[in-house]
GROMACS .gro file of C-alpha atoms in nm:
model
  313
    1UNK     CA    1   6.068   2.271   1.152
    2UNK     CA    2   5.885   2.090   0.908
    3UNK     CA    3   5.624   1.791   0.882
    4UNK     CA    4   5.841   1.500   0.832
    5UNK     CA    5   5.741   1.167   0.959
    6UNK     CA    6   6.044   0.968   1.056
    7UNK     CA    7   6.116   0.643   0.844
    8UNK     CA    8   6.466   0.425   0.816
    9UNK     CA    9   6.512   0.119   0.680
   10UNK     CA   10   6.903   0.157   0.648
   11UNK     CA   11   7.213   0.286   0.620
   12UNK     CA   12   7.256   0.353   0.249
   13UNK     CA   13   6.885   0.466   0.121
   14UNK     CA   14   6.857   0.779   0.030
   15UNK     CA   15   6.916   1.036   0.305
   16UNK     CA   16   6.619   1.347   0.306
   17UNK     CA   17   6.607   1.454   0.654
   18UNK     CA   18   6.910   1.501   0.910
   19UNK     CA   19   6.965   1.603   1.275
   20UNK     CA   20   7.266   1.798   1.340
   21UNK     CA   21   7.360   2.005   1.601
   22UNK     CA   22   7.661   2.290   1.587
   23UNK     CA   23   7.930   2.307   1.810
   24UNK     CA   24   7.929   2.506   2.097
   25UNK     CA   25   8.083   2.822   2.177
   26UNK     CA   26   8.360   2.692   2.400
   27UNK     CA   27   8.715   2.588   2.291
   28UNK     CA   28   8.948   2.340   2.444
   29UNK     CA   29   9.234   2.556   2.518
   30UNK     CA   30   9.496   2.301   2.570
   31UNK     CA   31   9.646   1.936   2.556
   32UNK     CA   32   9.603   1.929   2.906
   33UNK     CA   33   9.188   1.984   2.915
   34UNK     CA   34   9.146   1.801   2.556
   35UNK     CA   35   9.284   1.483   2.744
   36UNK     CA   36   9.090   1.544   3.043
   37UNK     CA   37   8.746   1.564   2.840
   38UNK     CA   38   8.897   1.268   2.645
   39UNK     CA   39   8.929   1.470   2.344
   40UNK     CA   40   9.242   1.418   2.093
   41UNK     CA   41   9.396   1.794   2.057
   42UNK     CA   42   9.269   2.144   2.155
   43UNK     CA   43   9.003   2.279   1.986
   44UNK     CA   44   8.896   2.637   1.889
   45UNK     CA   45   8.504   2.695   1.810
   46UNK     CA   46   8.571   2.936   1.547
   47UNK     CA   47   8.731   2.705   1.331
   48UNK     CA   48   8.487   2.400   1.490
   49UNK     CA   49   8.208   2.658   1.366
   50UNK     CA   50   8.363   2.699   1.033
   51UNK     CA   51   8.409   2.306   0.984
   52UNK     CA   52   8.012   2.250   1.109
   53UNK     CA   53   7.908   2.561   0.846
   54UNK     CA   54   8.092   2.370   0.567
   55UNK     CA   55   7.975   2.056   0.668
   56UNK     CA   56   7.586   2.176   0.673
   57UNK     CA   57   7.638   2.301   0.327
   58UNK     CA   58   7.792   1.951   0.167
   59UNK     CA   59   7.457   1.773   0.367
   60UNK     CA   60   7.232   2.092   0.193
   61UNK     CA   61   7.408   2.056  -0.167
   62UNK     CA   62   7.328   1.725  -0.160
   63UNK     CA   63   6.956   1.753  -0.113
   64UNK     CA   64   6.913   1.695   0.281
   65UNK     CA   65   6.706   1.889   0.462
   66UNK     CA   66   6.926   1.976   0.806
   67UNK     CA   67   6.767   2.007   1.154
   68UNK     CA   68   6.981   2.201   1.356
   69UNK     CA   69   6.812   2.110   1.725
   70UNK     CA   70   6.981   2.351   1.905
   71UNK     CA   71   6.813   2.638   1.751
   72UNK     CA   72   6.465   2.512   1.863
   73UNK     CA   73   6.547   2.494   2.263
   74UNK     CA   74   6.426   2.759   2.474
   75UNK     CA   75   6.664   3.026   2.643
   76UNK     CA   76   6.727   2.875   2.935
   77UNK     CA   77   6.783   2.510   2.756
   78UNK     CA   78   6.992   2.706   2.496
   79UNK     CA   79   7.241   2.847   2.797
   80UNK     CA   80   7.280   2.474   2.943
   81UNK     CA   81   7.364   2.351   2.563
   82UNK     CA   82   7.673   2.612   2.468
   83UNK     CA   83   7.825   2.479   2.732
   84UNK     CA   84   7.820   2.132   2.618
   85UNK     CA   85   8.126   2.069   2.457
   86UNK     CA   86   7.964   1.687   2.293
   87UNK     CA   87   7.643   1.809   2.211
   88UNK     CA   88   7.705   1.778   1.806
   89UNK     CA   89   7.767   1.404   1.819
   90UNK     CA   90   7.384   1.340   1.753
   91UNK     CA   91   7.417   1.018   1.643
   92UNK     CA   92   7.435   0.814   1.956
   93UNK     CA   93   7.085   1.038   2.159
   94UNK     CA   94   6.832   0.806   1.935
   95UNK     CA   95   6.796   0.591   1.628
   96UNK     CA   96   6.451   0.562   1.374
   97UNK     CA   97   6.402   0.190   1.320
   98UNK     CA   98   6.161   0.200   1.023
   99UNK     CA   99   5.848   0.427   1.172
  100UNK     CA  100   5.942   0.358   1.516
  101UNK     CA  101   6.211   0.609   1.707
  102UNK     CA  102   6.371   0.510   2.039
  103UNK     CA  103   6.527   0.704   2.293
  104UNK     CA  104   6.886   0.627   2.396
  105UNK     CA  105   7.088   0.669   2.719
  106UNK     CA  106   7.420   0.854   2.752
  107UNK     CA  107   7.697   0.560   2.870
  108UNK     CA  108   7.868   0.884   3.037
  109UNK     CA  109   7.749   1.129   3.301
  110UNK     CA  110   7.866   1.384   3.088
  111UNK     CA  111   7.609   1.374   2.803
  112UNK     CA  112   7.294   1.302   2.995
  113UNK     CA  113   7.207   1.651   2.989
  114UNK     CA  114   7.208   1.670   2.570
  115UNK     CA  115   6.990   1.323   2.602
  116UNK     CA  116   6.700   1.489   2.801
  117UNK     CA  117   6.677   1.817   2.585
  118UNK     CA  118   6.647   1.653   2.300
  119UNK     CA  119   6.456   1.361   2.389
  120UNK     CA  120   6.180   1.690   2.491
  121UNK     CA  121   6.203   1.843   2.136
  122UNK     CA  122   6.135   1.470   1.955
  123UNK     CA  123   5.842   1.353   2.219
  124UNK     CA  124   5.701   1.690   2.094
  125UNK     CA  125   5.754   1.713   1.744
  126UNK     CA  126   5.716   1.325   1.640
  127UNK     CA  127   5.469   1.240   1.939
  128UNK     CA  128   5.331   0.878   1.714
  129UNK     CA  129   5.674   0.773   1.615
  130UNK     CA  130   5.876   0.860   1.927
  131UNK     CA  131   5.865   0.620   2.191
  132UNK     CA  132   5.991   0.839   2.499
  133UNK     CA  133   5.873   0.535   2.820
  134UNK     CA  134   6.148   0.346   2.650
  135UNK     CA  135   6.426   0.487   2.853
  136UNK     CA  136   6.226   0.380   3.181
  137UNK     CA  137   6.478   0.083   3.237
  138UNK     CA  138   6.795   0.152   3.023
  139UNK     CA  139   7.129   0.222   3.166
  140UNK     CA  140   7.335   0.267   2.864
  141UNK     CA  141   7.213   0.251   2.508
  142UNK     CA  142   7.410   0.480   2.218
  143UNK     CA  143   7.339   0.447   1.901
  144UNK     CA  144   7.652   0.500   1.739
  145UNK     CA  145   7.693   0.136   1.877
  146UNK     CA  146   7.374   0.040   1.591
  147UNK     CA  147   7.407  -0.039   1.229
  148UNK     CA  148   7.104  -0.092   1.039
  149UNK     CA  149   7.156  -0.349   0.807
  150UNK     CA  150   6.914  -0.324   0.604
  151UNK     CA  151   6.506  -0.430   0.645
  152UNK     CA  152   6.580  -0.710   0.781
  153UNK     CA  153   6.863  -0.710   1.080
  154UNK     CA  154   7.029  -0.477   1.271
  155UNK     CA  155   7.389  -0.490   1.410
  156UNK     CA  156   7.453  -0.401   1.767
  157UNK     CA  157   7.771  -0.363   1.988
  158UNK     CA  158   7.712  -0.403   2.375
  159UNK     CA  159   8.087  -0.203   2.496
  160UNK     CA  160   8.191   0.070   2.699
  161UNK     CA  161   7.855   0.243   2.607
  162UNK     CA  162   7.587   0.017   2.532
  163UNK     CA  163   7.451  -0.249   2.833
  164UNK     CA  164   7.340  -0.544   2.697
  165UNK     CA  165   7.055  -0.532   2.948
  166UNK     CA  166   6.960  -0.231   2.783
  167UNK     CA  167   6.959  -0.372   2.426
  168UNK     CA  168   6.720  -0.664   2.570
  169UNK     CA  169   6.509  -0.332   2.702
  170UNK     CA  170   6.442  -0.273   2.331
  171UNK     CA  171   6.488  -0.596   2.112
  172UNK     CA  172   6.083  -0.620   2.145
  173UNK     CA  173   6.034  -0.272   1.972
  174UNK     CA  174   6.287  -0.327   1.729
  175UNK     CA  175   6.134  -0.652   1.649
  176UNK     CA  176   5.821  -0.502   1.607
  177UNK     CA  177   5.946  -0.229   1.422
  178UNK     CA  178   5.969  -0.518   1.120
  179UNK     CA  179   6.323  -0.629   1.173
  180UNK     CA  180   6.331  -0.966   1.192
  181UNK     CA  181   6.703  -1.023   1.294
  182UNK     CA  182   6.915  -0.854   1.571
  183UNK     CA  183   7.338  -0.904   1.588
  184UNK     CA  184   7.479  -0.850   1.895
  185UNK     CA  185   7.881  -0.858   1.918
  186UNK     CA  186   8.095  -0.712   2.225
  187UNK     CA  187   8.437  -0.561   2.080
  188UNK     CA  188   8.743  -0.436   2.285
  189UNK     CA  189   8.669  -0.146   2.530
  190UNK     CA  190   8.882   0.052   2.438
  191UNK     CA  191   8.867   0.450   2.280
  192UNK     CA  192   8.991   0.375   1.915
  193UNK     CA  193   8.699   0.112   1.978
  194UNK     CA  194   8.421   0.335   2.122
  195UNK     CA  195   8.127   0.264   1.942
  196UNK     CA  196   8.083   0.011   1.641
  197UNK     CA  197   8.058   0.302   1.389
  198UNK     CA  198   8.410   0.341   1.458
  199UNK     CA  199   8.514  -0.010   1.385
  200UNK     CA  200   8.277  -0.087   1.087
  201UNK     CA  201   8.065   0.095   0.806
  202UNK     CA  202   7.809   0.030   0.551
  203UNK     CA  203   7.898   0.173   0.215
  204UNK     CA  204   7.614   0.123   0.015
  205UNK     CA  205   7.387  -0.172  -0.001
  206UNK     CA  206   7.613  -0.466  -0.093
  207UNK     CA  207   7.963  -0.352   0.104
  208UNK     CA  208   8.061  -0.348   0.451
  209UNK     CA  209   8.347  -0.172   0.526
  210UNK     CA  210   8.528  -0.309   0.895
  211UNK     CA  211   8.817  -0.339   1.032
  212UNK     CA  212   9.031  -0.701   1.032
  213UNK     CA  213   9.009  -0.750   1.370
  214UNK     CA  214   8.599  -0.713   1.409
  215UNK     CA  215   8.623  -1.089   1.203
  216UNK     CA  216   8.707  -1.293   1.516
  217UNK     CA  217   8.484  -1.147   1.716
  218UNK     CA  218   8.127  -1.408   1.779
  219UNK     CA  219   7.767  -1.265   1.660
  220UNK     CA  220   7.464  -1.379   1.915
  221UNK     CA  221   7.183  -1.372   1.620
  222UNK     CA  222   6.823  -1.270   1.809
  223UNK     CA  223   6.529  -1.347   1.611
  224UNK     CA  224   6.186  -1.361   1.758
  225UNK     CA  225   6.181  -1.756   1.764
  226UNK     CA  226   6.535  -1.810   1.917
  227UNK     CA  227   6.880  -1.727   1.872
  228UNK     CA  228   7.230  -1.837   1.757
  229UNK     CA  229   7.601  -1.786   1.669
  230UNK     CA  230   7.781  -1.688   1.320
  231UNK     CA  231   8.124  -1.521   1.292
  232UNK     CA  232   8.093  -1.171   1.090
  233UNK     CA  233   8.159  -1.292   0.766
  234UNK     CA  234   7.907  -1.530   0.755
  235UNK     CA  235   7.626  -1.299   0.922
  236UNK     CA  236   7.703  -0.986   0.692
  237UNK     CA  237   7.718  -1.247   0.392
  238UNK     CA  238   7.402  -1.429   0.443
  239UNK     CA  239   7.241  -1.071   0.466
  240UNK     CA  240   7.417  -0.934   0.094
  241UNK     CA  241   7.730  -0.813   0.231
  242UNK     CA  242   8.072  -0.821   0.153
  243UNK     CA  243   8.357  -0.709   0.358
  244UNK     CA  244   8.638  -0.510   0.284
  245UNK     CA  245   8.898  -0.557   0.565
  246UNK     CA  246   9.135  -0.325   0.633
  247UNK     CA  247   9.448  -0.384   0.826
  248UNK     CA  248   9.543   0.004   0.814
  249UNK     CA  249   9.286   0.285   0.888
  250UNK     CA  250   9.256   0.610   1.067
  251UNK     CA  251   8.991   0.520   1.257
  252UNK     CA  252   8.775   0.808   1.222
  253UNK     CA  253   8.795   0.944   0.865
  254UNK     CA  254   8.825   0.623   0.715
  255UNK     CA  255   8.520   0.462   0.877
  256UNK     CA  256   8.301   0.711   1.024
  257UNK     CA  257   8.142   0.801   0.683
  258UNK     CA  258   7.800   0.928   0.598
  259UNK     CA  259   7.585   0.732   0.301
  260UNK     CA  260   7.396   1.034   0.120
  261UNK     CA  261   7.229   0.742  -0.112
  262UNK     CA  262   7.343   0.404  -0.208
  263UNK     CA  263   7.593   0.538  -0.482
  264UNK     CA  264   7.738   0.867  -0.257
  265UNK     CA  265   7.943   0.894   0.062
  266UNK     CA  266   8.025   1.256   0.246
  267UNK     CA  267   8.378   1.154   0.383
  268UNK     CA  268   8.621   1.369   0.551
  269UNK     CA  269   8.907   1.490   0.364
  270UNK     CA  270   9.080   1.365   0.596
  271UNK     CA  271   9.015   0.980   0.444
  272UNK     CA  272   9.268   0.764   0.292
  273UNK     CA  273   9.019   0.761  -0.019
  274UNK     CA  274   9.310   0.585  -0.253
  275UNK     CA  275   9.283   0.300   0.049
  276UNK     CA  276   8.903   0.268   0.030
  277UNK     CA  277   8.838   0.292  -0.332
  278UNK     CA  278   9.081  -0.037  -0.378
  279UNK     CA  279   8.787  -0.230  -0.307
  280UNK     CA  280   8.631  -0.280  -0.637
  281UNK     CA  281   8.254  -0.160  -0.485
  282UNK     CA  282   8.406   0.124  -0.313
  283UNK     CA  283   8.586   0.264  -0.633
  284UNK     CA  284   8.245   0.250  -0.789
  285UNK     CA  285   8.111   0.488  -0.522
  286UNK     CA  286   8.112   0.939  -0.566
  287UNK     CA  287   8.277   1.030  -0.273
  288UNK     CA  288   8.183   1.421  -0.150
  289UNK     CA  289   8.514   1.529   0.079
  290UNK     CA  290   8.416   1.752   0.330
  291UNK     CA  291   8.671   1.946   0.598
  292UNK     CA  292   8.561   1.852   0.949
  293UNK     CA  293   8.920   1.819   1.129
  294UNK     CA  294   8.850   2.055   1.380
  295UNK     CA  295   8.527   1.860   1.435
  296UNK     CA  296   8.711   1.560   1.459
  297UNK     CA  297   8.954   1.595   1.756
  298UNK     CA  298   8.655   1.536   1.956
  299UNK     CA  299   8.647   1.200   1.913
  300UNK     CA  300   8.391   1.135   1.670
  301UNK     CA  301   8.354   1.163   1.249
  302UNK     CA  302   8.103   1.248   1.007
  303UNK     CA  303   7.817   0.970   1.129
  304UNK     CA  304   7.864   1.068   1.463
  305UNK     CA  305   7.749   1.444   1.442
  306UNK     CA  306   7.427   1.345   1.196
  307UNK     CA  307   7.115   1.136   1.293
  308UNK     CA  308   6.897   1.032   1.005
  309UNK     CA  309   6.540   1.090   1.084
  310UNK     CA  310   6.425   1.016   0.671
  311UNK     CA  311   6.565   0.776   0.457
  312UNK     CA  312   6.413   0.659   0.137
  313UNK     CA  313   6.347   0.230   0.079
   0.00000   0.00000   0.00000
């Protein structure tokens, strides 16, 4: 598996190690049972397979070493996971805040089973790192709801999936972790709205990428000596940032993109690159297009299926 020691200070640095997971082997036959699983359109593994193949390979080309975690579960945890129809959107089971890793909680019945198997593997592979008593008290916390800044802050949603009593759980670890800021916002609940990943991105160190709306939304700013509020512009521009607004997005390609270093994003082709690269700092950026439309009728994008374990300063 390798003898990486996680460490992430961000979302741009240089990625070296990634957690993936392929799809399973089941397809959603129909409009009927994609809508019932809250899913966009059918989906057929093959070509799901096909998309995650091509997908591994862009991550691979580009110098990341890939952790597929379903090949390390035993036989019996291996016949629970095919069945698991979410089990590639990785992001949101746990989240490496500089050396420190925490647990998350599924905000849905549904995933708790992918939470516990792979919350097994990491308390045994990255036993100093991983903090596993974390999820003692936590009723919801998914980390496709956390942006890491950069070494300083972290940006938080509390929605349809994250508690805010379960971001309190953790604000002590984080703190300790060497982050000296936490942002907490609460945006619509809504699908389109899911998790923050799908309503803002960083791209690169100096550029947040968000849509309009997220601007009138309040920040509660936790530090360790107190706390108060800024509106999004101010908070991402006191902390280097600044913010390309769009009005018009597809929420998934455009904003659920993947920062391979601070100068490289893997994107789905299905992006409305022309749109993104108006922004003088995005048209700056080499952008590695990548089919996962299959993938993608799930509900989730490119940061979704991939949790960063290494990422250089």
């Amino acid at each position: 598996m390798g003898t990486w020691e996680p460490g992430c200070w961000s979302e741009h640095g240089e990625l070296k190690v990634v957690f993936v997971c392929s799809p399973s082997q089941i397809s959603i036959p129909d409009l009927k049972t994609a809508e019932d699983v809250q899913w966009s359109a059918p989906v057929h593994h093959e070509t799901a397979q096909a998309n995650f193949a091509s997908f591994k390979t862009a991550l691979e080309d580009a110098g990341v070493a890939v952790i597929d975690y379903s090949q390390y579960l035993d036989s019996q945890g291996q016949q629970l996971s095919s069945q698991l129809i979410n089990r590639f959107f990785v992001r949101d089971l746990a989240c490496v805040f500089g050396k420190t890793m925490l647990p998350g909680e599924a905000g849905t019945f549904m995933r708790r089973p992918e939470y516990v198997q792979v919350h097994q593997l990491m308390n045994t592979w990255f036993p100093q790192a991983f903090r596993m008593e974390a999820t003692n008290h936590l009723k919801a916390l998914e980390f496709g709801d956390v942006l890491i800044l950069n070494q300083d802050v972290v940006w938080i949603n509390v929605g349809m999936r994250t508690s805010l009593e379960s971001v309190e759980e953790v604000k002590d670890r984080i703190f300790q972790a060497g982050f000296s800021e936490i942002g907490i916002l609460s945006l619509p609940r809504r699908s389109d709205t899911l998790h923050l990943d799908m309503n803002c991105n960083v791209a690169g160190g100096e550029l947040m990428v968000a849509k309009q709306f997220v601007r009138h939304f309040p920040i509660h700013v936790w530090t360790e000596q107190g706390s108060h509020y800024e509106m999004p512009k101010q908070f991402l521009e006191r902390h280097g940032f600044a913010v390309y607004w769009l009005e018009q997005y597809n929420t998934i390609p455009d904003i659920n993109f993947l920062n391979l270093d601070p100068e490289t994003i893997l994107i789905s082709k299905q992006a409305h690159k022309q749109m993104l690269k108006k922004h003088p700092k995005m048209d700056k950026k080499k952008i590695i297009e990548v089919d996962v439309t299959e993938l993608e009728k799930a509900g989730g994008g490119i940061r979704c299926m991939t949790l960063p374990l290494v990422r250089l300063k």
